[in-house]
């Protein structure tokens, strides 16, 4: 079932509607004239107000407030708040030396300017591109990151340059060796970084993944038979506005320009008792540092969320393409730079998948058995950050587990190299003339925990051997081991790294709720195994700008508006001082024991490219789990109907009364004329 | 297509057929009289012979030889080999102090003896069980592991005792506190371990996952709508005998009593060039040490493969139950102890699954896009090791990745506790009176590598920051990082642990085959992130017996018959000296550089139980990847037909000529009367 919100008013955490965005824009324009709108987004209600409303939705509803960031022609930047009900601008603040997020429109502008810039044309000619071929020159505009030569007073982009001999070619196979700097206010190229050693345009044959390219290389394989996934009775979830209910879960699906999907007020109905789990869950930031130390590659360390926005860059998804079965979509609405509305149709897809076996057990004595299949709910967005794509899946399991999963695909960022050149190990030649630099994708998961209530405590858990030596009375056979639990009392204590050897996890505990059997606190365990260290060194530019990535876990006391751990305005920050999380952690002395806390978890991959990743990269998944431990009285999924269940007494009674709900649509792969199973030993004849 | 082998002879790596097993048994019986047959299994061809045959199948075929292990009534154990073609016993060797694998029949026998043993009955009465209720007493018979009080001359099992008030109850909720020791030759209980502090039978209410139990607790949920998975045109793989071809892969699926599935001669057809990858791949051993140091719990450290056999314990799978879609099954055939044949129908299932997105890229300029969906092939078995189940999936991806995945489910091993008792952290009270001890599941993956030929070399790869400090000319901005590669020249150097901080991987390289672009050797990378240390301490009983688990990786030079890293006969080994891998590693001086090598990888989980795991455990998956790196010239899946592809020129031409093969069966989850999408903002009215 889908339904509109039960009343006409939006849920307080619903994104601003197009009408609300337009209303905020109109108010601001009226007050301040023509502006460029970088952000018009929901200013989320203060938690104290929101909590009151959640407890009693008939009580006073949090106000709808627009968070507005504008650039005045000429370059001045203002942060504002607009109260939509009263139509008043409640805040209007000039920013100094801060650059707001780059919009798609700002990105798109750069290429056109580059193509016409005489100095860029000159560099293209030097690279071997004819002047009349400038329409074959492309650029991926990135924020400049931070470059001390240029500072942060002027709004800048760096243009990573490529040549595409044919409009349909993969863009990243002919990189150019120079890098123009674009001034967003002037709409001009103000500088070009030119390497000392020049590298002419590669003469390699093009390699392409589009149909013409594949046909040329031998054509498509025709060996795949269809797998159909259908849901004839529809889906198992209900949607009311942006609130979804599925298999005891209930949560609100927000979306903003910055983080994309935001999951709010996640609860689990535990046998009639609706238990809060997370107040807010999102991917809050990421950084992609590249490992080539040569200037200007140090500037390649994109904060894709803070600098470009996972919402702004999100794909419009297609039915029967990005996922299969019965799909529910949610659209996204954003301002255009000029003050109109941009709608991204199908920005979020929601669907179920069969999850394989949920649990199984056979009694070896009589082969009495239970097999129960699992179901997953997936809330997904996919965003394109220039060359890369990130498919962000929030996977909900019936057993109370939440599994954020990120699938990396798209195309490597590339730089040109002479065939004879040494990469010095900072990159890999993935195709003749194409150097794909080493990089990391480090994501920051923001966990605003609410495990059985707002007051939570984080423990670090390490599986360790007993200290007692082999042969001692306490550990005679040497096999003793247990979970060592370390409580984080203060913010400072919480800055911790992963330890694979001890299978380290971090437990979000409610120490006020002890399990009746285990005596341990109700908890959600963060199980995350892909947790590389930040490889840019301590004191480096990236280390300073991406303070959140210094450790796998940091914990802070909840504060309204502390949402984005690299800071609110990320482009061109110098990291001196570090914005966001390091600021909020302050001297580390604040208590985080049994209070409203936020856990910031940085995880990801270190990617040393290989030719298999080029010219387009097969999906590389990264995943982690938030698992209930000592939270439920016992296994919470025993009431999921089994596919098959026979008990010993039913086996003894020759199968009378067994539960048989096996999937009758499943078939043997191969059958002979009599419909009988034909495996290798009794199959049909003939070679395949 | 399925077909019988192209000739009437079995593939040299096919498991022995029932006829072959029977023939070996008859020959042995004729020569040696009545015996108990513990093993009659394929003695695998010597690699040198097998390689010759693979190169030229019309050349002389390796002989079919049966590997036979018998117990003579009275207890003597013999290892034998039987040449099936000539009908001769070519080896017959008396073993001293070695106990062969325990069969299901040996396991089943113990409970019946326990129920009638007066001393066991006495202990049951002391626990509070009436004499006439002995049919409600059950035991899980385990090998004794190793107990220095009993040594290894006598074939022993320990009986972990439970009370089931009702025949259909979950067995593990009323554990008993004593442990009888069973002599397999005498068929008697010869000893009972009785704890100093007695714990009477728990009086807790039963908790059950069977239908009657669920109905009593409120009944099944009715909120799940079906998801149908159908393959109307059949499967995309071909099977000839036990050889399978799918999406450029080809391999032979073996199966034995010990390891279960064995994958032989795995090759990948790289544009017509059939390239060898792995000569043999299997899960070769596992150990499950428990962490409670109190006697006799140190004996709980099951080697499920070496002591019981993943083949012997494998489940007979059910169509539409253990997997969905179009399934191909293979049966397994084993000897019975008395010398008959036991067939396990559907011991292996083979099926395909949709694999989500294979790759995707959108050009942000014009939204030209390609989306290609992935397919997976899964070869699966599920085995029941008393309380636990292990679903072993060998997942093949189109991009050349092999992903072994193990799903743990079933029931925790439990011991009784008084409600007032302290677990001392060695376990968790998961239900009143039920103490589930901490444990590890450590699996050993045996990788007999053949990456582009038999001569391979292992490198350890660590992602590390440059040594050059921030501000130095070589690393001015501090962002330099690369993969540090450490070659293993000798067996001794190869014993290495996981390092999460450096995202450590191990690369199986063919240093004789350098990639034309990257200049790096053709390789398969072992990406494994769940690699806890062995927690039983150095010098402990488990450390001595499970030598393979001391490090995440060991590499040895290939030797025929070095298959199982805890040794050929595991029950009751003392670990003095350590059998198997430590033996084969010898002094560590052997060269493993550019030669035929085997990589032994130990991975798994440390499990600190929680009440959510009881009375039956939702699946906990563990996975790892073997990924081609610098192996293919470029992305090997570009020729998989896309679901949707539009190029910039097609977008410019308003979509003319785009490839649109999106799945037309996918549907919107919710539609209004006009068939139009109804999301929260324009949906049908009414609450859900």
Short mmCIF file of N, CA and C in Angstrom, two decimals, chain A residues 144-281:
data_model
loop_
_atom_site.label_atom_id
_atom_site.label_comp_id
_atom_site.label_asym_id
_atom_site.label_seq_id
_atom_site.Cartn_x
_atom_site.Cartn_y
_atom_site.Cartn_z
N UNK A 144 38.85 23.12 -6.79
CA UNK A 144 40.31 23.12 -6.77
C UNK A 144 40.85 22.37 -5.55
N UNK A 145 39.93 21.92 -4.70
CA UNK A 145 40.40 21.30 -3.46
C UNK A 145 40.90 22.43 -2.60
N UNK A 146 42.19 22.45 -2.37
CA UNK A 146 42.80 23.65 -1.81
C UNK A 146 44.17 23.78 -2.43
N UNK A 147 44.45 24.99 -2.93
CA UNK A 147 45.76 25.24 -3.49
C UNK A 147 46.26 26.54 -2.87
N UNK A 148 47.34 26.47 -2.14
CA UNK A 148 47.84 27.64 -1.39
C UNK A 148 48.22 28.79 -2.32
N UNK A 149 48.47 28.45 -3.61
CA UNK A 149 48.75 29.53 -4.58
C UNK A 149 47.54 30.39 -4.84
N UNK A 150 46.37 29.82 -4.62
CA UNK A 150 45.15 30.51 -5.01
C UNK A 150 44.22 30.84 -3.83
N UNK A 151 44.43 30.20 -2.68
CA UNK A 151 43.63 30.49 -1.50
C UNK A 151 42.17 30.20 -1.67
N UNK A 152 41.33 30.88 -0.89
CA UNK A 152 39.90 30.57 -0.95
C UNK A 152 39.00 31.80 -1.07
N UNK A 153 39.59 32.93 -1.41
CA UNK A 153 38.74 34.12 -1.57
C UNK A 153 37.98 34.08 -2.90
N UNK A 154 38.61 33.48 -3.89
CA UNK A 154 38.01 33.41 -5.22
C UNK A 154 37.50 31.98 -5.44
N UNK A 155 36.32 31.88 -6.03
CA UNK A 155 35.68 30.58 -6.23
C UNK A 155 36.28 29.92 -7.47
N UNK A 156 37.01 28.81 -7.26
CA UNK A 156 37.81 28.23 -8.34
C UNK A 156 37.44 26.78 -8.61
N UNK A 157 37.65 26.43 -9.87
CA UNK A 157 37.58 25.02 -10.24
C UNK A 157 38.84 24.68 -11.03
N UNK A 158 39.26 23.41 -10.92
CA UNK A 158 40.35 22.93 -11.76
C UNK A 158 39.71 22.05 -12.84
N UNK A 159 40.23 22.18 -14.04
CA UNK A 159 39.65 21.46 -15.18
C UNK A 159 40.57 20.30 -15.57
N UNK A 160 40.14 19.07 -15.27
CA UNK A 160 40.93 17.90 -15.68
C UNK A 160 40.57 17.63 -17.14
N UNK A 161 41.59 17.68 -17.99
CA UNK A 161 41.38 17.79 -19.43
C UNK A 161 41.50 16.43 -20.15
N UNK A 162 40.63 16.24 -21.13
CA UNK A 162 40.63 15.00 -21.92
C UNK A 162 40.32 15.33 -23.38
N UNK A 163 40.74 14.44 -24.22
CA UNK A 163 40.43 14.52 -25.65
C UNK A 163 39.58 13.31 -26.01
N UNK A 164 38.48 13.57 -26.70
CA UNK A 164 37.63 12.48 -27.19
C UNK A 164 37.59 12.58 -28.70
N UNK A 165 38.33 11.71 -29.41
CA UNK A 165 38.32 11.80 -30.87
C UNK A 165 36.92 11.66 -31.44
N UNK A 166 36.12 10.80 -30.85
CA UNK A 166 34.73 10.64 -31.28
C UNK A 166 33.84 10.97 -30.10
N UNK A 167 32.74 11.63 -30.36
CA UNK A 167 31.85 12.09 -29.29
C UNK A 167 31.40 10.94 -28.38
N UNK A 168 31.34 9.72 -28.92
CA UNK A 168 30.85 8.59 -28.14
C UNK A 168 31.96 7.83 -27.40
N UNK A 169 33.21 8.25 -27.63
CA UNK A 169 34.33 7.54 -26.99
C UNK A 169 34.29 7.68 -25.47
N UNK A 170 34.82 6.67 -24.81
CA UNK A 170 35.10 6.75 -23.37
C UNK A 170 36.02 7.95 -23.16
N UNK A 171 35.64 8.84 -22.28
CA UNK A 171 36.34 10.11 -22.14
C UNK A 171 37.74 9.99 -21.55
N UNK A 172 37.97 8.92 -20.79
CA UNK A 172 39.15 8.93 -19.91
C UNK A 172 40.38 8.28 -20.52
N UNK A 173 40.34 7.99 -21.82
CA UNK A 173 41.46 7.28 -22.44
C UNK A 173 42.50 8.20 -23.08
N UNK A 174 42.18 9.47 -23.27
CA UNK A 174 43.15 10.42 -23.81
C UNK A 174 43.27 11.64 -22.90
N UNK A 175 43.81 11.45 -21.71
CA UNK A 175 43.95 12.61 -20.81
C UNK A 175 45.01 13.55 -21.35
N UNK A 176 44.85 14.83 -21.01
CA UNK A 176 45.84 15.83 -21.39
C UNK A 176 46.65 16.20 -20.14
N UNK A 177 47.81 16.77 -20.36
CA UNK A 177 48.76 16.89 -19.25
C UNK A 177 48.73 18.23 -18.52
N UNK A 178 47.86 19.13 -18.93
CA UNK A 178 47.83 20.44 -18.26
C UNK A 178 46.48 20.63 -17.58
N UNK A 179 46.42 21.62 -16.71
CA UNK A 179 45.22 21.77 -15.87
C UNK A 179 44.84 23.24 -15.71
N UNK A 180 43.84 23.71 -16.47
CA UNK A 180 43.39 25.09 -16.34
C UNK A 180 42.64 25.32 -15.02
N UNK A 181 42.77 26.53 -14.50
CA UNK A 181 42.05 26.93 -13.29
C UNK A 181 41.00 27.96 -13.69
N UNK A 182 39.78 27.71 -13.29
CA UNK A 182 38.62 28.49 -13.70
C UNK A 182 38.12 29.34 -12.54
N UNK A 183 37.87 30.57 -12.80
CA UNK A 183 37.31 31.49 -11.81
C UNK A 183 35.81 31.59 -12.06
N UNK A 184 35.02 31.12 -11.09
CA UNK A 184 33.58 31.04 -11.25
C UNK A 184 32.89 32.40 -11.31
N UNK A 185 33.47 33.39 -10.67
CA UNK A 185 32.85 34.71 -10.71
C UNK A 185 33.12 35.37 -12.05
N UNK A 186 34.38 35.32 -12.49
CA UNK A 186 34.75 35.93 -13.78
C UNK A 186 34.35 35.08 -14.97
N UNK A 187 34.10 33.81 -14.74
CA UNK A 187 33.87 32.84 -15.83
C UNK A 187 35.03 32.84 -16.82
N UNK A 188 36.20 32.77 -16.24
CA UNK A 188 37.42 32.81 -17.04
C UNK A 188 38.43 31.80 -16.53
N UNK A 189 39.29 31.39 -17.45
CA UNK A 189 40.47 30.61 -17.04
C UNK A 189 41.51 31.61 -16.56
N UNK A 190 41.92 31.46 -15.30
CA UNK A 190 42.86 32.46 -14.75
C UNK A 190 44.28 31.95 -14.65
N UNK A 191 44.47 30.66 -14.88
CA UNK A 191 45.80 30.09 -14.69
C UNK A 191 45.78 28.71 -15.35
N UNK A 192 46.95 28.26 -15.78
CA UNK A 192 47.04 26.87 -16.26
C UNK A 192 48.26 26.23 -15.62
N UNK A 193 48.05 25.10 -14.95
CA UNK A 193 49.17 24.32 -14.43
C UNK A 193 49.73 23.49 -15.57
N UNK A 194 51.02 23.72 -15.84
CA UNK A 194 51.67 23.03 -16.96
C UNK A 194 52.86 22.26 -16.39
N UNK A 195 52.90 20.95 -16.63
CA UNK A 195 54.00 20.18 -16.05
C UNK A 195 55.33 20.50 -16.74
N UNK A 196 56.41 20.26 -16.00
CA UNK A 196 57.74 20.53 -16.56
C UNK A 196 58.01 19.62 -17.75
N UNK A 197 57.70 18.34 -17.56
CA UNK A 197 57.88 17.38 -18.66
C UNK A 197 56.55 17.24 -19.38
N UNK A 198 56.53 17.55 -20.65
CA UNK A 198 55.27 17.48 -21.40
C UNK A 198 55.05 16.09 -21.96
N UNK A 199 53.78 15.75 -22.04
CA UNK A 199 53.39 14.45 -22.56
C UNK A 199 52.40 14.68 -23.70
N UNK A 200 52.81 14.34 -24.91
CA UNK A 200 51.89 14.56 -26.02
C UNK A 200 50.69 13.60 -25.95
N UNK A 201 49.68 13.96 -26.69
CA UNK A 201 48.46 13.15 -26.77
C UNK A 201 48.81 11.71 -27.15
N UNK A 202 48.20 10.79 -26.45
CA UNK A 202 48.43 9.36 -26.73
C UNK A 202 47.93 9.01 -28.12
N UNK A 203 48.66 8.13 -28.75
CA UNK A 203 48.27 7.68 -30.10
C UNK A 203 47.65 6.29 -30.08
N UNK A 204 47.32 5.81 -28.87
CA UNK A 204 46.74 4.46 -28.76
C UNK A 204 45.40 4.39 -29.48
N UNK A 205 45.06 3.21 -29.93
CA UNK A 205 43.74 2.98 -30.49
C UNK A 205 42.69 3.18 -29.42
N UNK A 206 41.53 3.72 -29.79
CA UNK A 206 40.49 3.87 -28.75
C UNK A 206 39.97 2.51 -28.27
N UNK A 207 39.57 2.48 -27.00
CA UNK A 207 38.91 1.28 -26.45
C UNK A 207 37.60 1.75 -25.87
N UNK A 208 36.52 1.11 -26.27
CA UNK A 208 35.20 1.60 -25.89
C UNK A 208 34.28 0.49 -25.45
N UNK A 209 33.39 0.84 -24.51
CA UNK A 209 32.41 -0.13 -24.01
C UNK A 209 31.03 0.11 -24.60
N UNK A 210 30.93 1.06 -25.52
CA UNK A 210 29.61 1.27 -26.14
C UNK A 210 29.39 0.22 -27.24
N UNK A 211 28.14 0.05 -27.69
CA UNK A 211 27.84 -1.05 -28.61
C UNK A 211 28.74 -1.08 -29.85
N UNK A 212 29.01 0.07 -30.45
CA UNK A 212 29.85 0.06 -31.65
C UNK A 212 31.25 -0.46 -31.32
N UNK A 213 31.76 -0.04 -30.17
CA UNK A 213 33.08 -0.49 -29.74
C UNK A 213 33.10 -1.99 -29.47
N UNK A 214 32.05 -2.48 -28.83
CA UNK A 214 31.99 -3.91 -28.52
C UNK A 214 31.83 -4.72 -29.80
N UNK A 215 30.99 -4.22 -30.71
CA UNK A 215 30.81 -4.94 -31.98
C UNK A 215 32.14 -5.05 -32.72
N UNK A 216 32.89 -3.95 -32.69
CA UNK A 216 34.18 -3.93 -33.36
C UNK A 216 35.13 -4.96 -32.75
N UNK A 217 35.01 -5.15 -31.44
CA UNK A 217 35.92 -6.07 -30.74
C UNK A 217 35.40 -7.50 -30.75
N UNK A 218 34.35 -7.78 -31.52
CA UNK A 218 33.89 -9.17 -31.59
C UNK A 218 32.43 -9.36 -31.24
N UNK A 219 31.80 -8.32 -30.73
CA UNK A 219 30.36 -8.39 -30.48
C UNK A 219 30.00 -8.85 -29.08
N UNK A 220 28.73 -8.77 -28.79
CA UNK A 220 28.21 -9.16 -27.47
C UNK A 220 28.11 -10.68 -27.35
N UNK A 221 28.29 -11.18 -26.16
CA UNK A 221 28.03 -12.60 -25.91
C UNK A 221 26.52 -12.84 -25.94
N UNK A 222 26.12 -14.00 -26.41
CA UNK A 222 24.69 -14.30 -26.50
C UNK A 222 24.33 -15.49 -25.61
N UNK A 223 25.13 -15.69 -24.58
CA UNK A 223 25.01 -16.92 -23.80
C UNK A 223 24.19 -16.76 -22.53
N UNK A 224 23.63 -15.58 -22.31
CA UNK A 224 22.89 -15.37 -21.06
C UNK A 224 21.39 -15.52 -21.29
N UNK A 225 20.80 -16.46 -20.59
CA UNK A 225 19.35 -16.65 -20.63
C UNK A 225 18.72 -15.76 -19.54
N UNK A 226 17.51 -15.29 -19.78
CA UNK A 226 16.93 -14.35 -18.81
C UNK A 226 16.64 -14.98 -17.44
N UNK A 227 16.79 -14.17 -16.42
CA UNK A 227 16.28 -14.51 -15.08
C UNK A 227 15.18 -13.50 -14.78
N UNK A 228 13.97 -13.99 -14.62
CA UNK A 228 12.85 -13.09 -14.37
C UNK A 228 12.53 -13.02 -12.88
N UNK A 229 12.36 -11.82 -12.43
CA UNK A 229 12.00 -11.63 -11.03
C UNK A 229 10.69 -10.87 -11.00
N UNK A 230 9.65 -11.52 -10.48
CA UNK A 230 8.32 -10.90 -10.50
C UNK A 230 7.70 -10.99 -9.11
N UNK A 231 6.80 -10.05 -8.85
CA UNK A 231 6.12 -10.01 -7.57
C UNK A 231 4.62 -9.86 -7.86
N UNK A 232 3.99 -10.99 -8.22
CA UNK A 232 2.61 -10.92 -8.72
C UNK A 232 1.62 -10.35 -7.70
N UNK A 233 1.93 -10.47 -6.43
CA UNK A 233 1.00 -9.92 -5.43
C UNK A 233 1.47 -8.58 -4.90
N UNK A 234 2.49 -8.02 -5.56
CA UNK A 234 2.98 -6.71 -5.13
C UNK A 234 4.04 -6.82 -4.05
N UNK A 235 4.33 -5.70 -3.46
CA UNK A 235 5.43 -5.63 -2.50
C UNK A 235 4.92 -5.86 -1.08
N UNK A 236 5.87 -6.10 -0.18
CA UNK A 236 5.52 -6.37 1.21
C UNK A 236 5.69 -5.14 2.09
N UNK A 237 5.89 -3.98 1.46
CA UNK A 237 6.05 -2.78 2.29
C UNK A 237 4.91 -1.81 2.05
N UNK A 238 4.67 -0.97 3.04
CA UNK A 238 3.70 0.11 2.95
C UNK A 238 4.42 1.44 3.02
N UNK A 239 3.92 2.38 2.24
CA UNK A 239 4.53 3.70 2.24
C UNK A 239 3.45 4.74 2.53
N UNK A 240 3.73 5.60 3.48
CA UNK A 240 2.84 6.73 3.76
C UNK A 240 3.69 7.98 3.67
N UNK A 241 3.44 8.77 2.65
CA UNK A 241 4.34 9.91 2.41
C UNK A 241 5.72 9.36 2.16
N UNK A 242 6.66 9.72 3.02
CA UNK A 242 8.02 9.20 2.89
C UNK A 242 8.36 8.27 4.04
N UNK A 243 7.32 7.81 4.75
CA UNK A 243 7.57 6.83 5.80
C UNK A 243 7.27 5.43 5.27
N UNK A 244 8.14 4.51 5.56
CA UNK A 244 7.99 3.16 5.06
C UNK A 244 7.91 2.19 6.22
N UNK A 245 7.06 1.18 6.05
CA UNK A 245 6.96 0.11 7.04
C UNK A 245 7.18 -1.21 6.34
N UNK A 246 8.04 -2.02 6.89
CA UNK A 246 8.36 -3.32 6.28
C UNK A 246 8.94 -4.24 7.35
N UNK A 247 8.32 -5.37 7.53
CA UNK A 247 8.89 -6.43 8.38
C UNK A 247 9.36 -5.89 9.74
N UNK A 248 8.48 -5.18 10.39
CA UNK A 248 8.71 -4.62 11.74
C UNK A 248 9.54 -3.33 11.74
N UNK A 249 10.14 -3.02 10.60
CA UNK A 249 10.88 -1.76 10.50
C UNK A 249 9.91 -0.63 10.19
N UNK A 250 10.24 0.55 10.66
CA UNK A 250 9.57 1.77 10.20
C UNK A 250 10.59 2.89 10.21
N UNK A 251 10.62 3.66 9.15
CA UNK A 251 11.53 4.81 9.13
C UNK A 251 11.08 5.80 8.07
N UNK A 252 11.64 6.97 8.17
CA UNK A 252 11.35 8.06 7.24
C UNK A 252 12.54 8.21 6.30
N UNK A 253 12.25 8.38 5.03
CA UNK A 253 13.32 8.50 4.04
C UNK A 253 13.45 9.96 3.61
N UNK A 254 14.44 10.61 4.14
CA UNK A 254 14.75 11.98 3.72
C UNK A 254 15.73 11.96 2.57
N UNK A 255 15.99 13.14 2.04
CA UNK A 255 16.93 13.26 0.92
C UNK A 255 17.36 14.70 0.88
N UNK A 256 18.64 14.93 0.81
CA UNK A 256 19.07 16.32 0.62
C UNK A 256 20.20 16.40 -0.40
N UNK A 257 20.49 17.62 -0.79
CA UNK A 257 21.47 17.87 -1.85
C UNK A 257 22.84 17.30 -1.50
N UNK A 258 23.10 17.18 -0.24
CA UNK A 258 24.43 16.93 0.25
C UNK A 258 24.70 15.43 0.44
N UNK A 259 23.90 14.83 1.33
CA UNK A 259 24.09 13.42 1.69
C UNK A 259 23.29 12.48 0.79
N UNK A 260 22.36 13.02 0.03
CA UNK A 260 21.42 12.13 -0.65
C UNK A 260 20.48 11.54 0.40
N UNK A 261 20.35 10.22 0.41
CA UNK A 261 19.41 9.56 1.31
C UNK A 261 19.79 9.80 2.78
N UNK A 262 18.79 10.18 3.55
CA UNK A 262 18.94 10.29 5.01
C UNK A 262 17.80 9.47 5.61
N UNK A 263 18.15 8.56 6.50
CA UNK A 263 17.11 7.74 7.12
C UNK A 263 16.86 8.28 8.53
N UNK A 264 15.61 8.59 8.77
CA UNK A 264 15.25 9.23 10.04
C UNK A 264 14.38 8.33 10.88
N UNK A 265 14.57 8.44 12.18
CA UNK A 265 13.66 7.84 13.16
C UNK A 265 13.41 6.36 12.84
N UNK A 266 14.48 5.62 12.77
CA UNK A 266 14.39 4.19 12.47
C UNK A 266 13.96 3.45 13.72
N UNK A 267 12.85 2.73 13.60
CA UNK A 267 12.36 1.96 14.75
C UNK A 267 12.11 0.52 14.33
N UNK A 268 12.02 -0.35 15.31
CA UNK A 268 11.72 -1.77 15.07
C UNK A 268 10.61 -2.18 16.02
N UNK A 269 9.56 -2.71 15.44
CA UNK A 269 8.44 -3.18 16.23
C UNK A 269 8.75 -4.57 16.78
N UNK A 270 9.11 -4.60 18.06
CA UNK A 270 9.53 -5.84 18.72
C UNK A 270 8.32 -6.40 19.46
N UNK A 271 7.56 -7.21 18.75
CA UNK A 271 6.35 -7.82 19.34
C UNK A 271 5.41 -6.80 19.95
N UNK A 272 5.18 -5.75 19.21
CA UNK A 272 4.24 -4.73 19.68
C UNK A 272 4.89 -3.55 20.36
N UNK A 273 6.15 -3.72 20.76
CA UNK A 273 6.89 -2.65 21.41
C UNK A 273 7.75 -1.95 20.35
N UNK A 274 7.37 -0.73 20.00
CA UNK A 274 8.11 0.00 18.96
C UNK A 274 9.37 0.60 19.59
N UNK A 275 10.51 0.04 19.23
CA UNK A 275 11.77 0.43 19.89
C UNK A 275 12.60 1.31 18.97
N UNK A 276 13.00 2.48 19.45
CA UNK A 276 13.84 3.34 18.62
C UNK A 276 15.25 2.76 18.46
N UNK A 277 15.83 2.95 17.29
CA UNK A 277 17.19 2.45 17.03
C UNK A 277 18.15 3.58 16.65
N UNK A 278 17.73 4.34 15.64
CA UNK A 278 18.60 5.42 15.16
C UNK A 278 17.74 6.65 14.90
N UNK A 279 18.20 7.76 15.40
CA UNK A 279 17.48 9.00 15.15
C UNK A 279 17.71 9.45 13.71
N UNK A 280 18.92 9.24 13.25
CA UNK A 280 19.26 9.68 11.88
C UNK A 280 20.48 8.90 11.44
N UNK A 281 20.43 8.41 10.21
CA UNK A 281 21.51 7.58 9.67
C UNK A 281 21.79 8.07 8.25
#
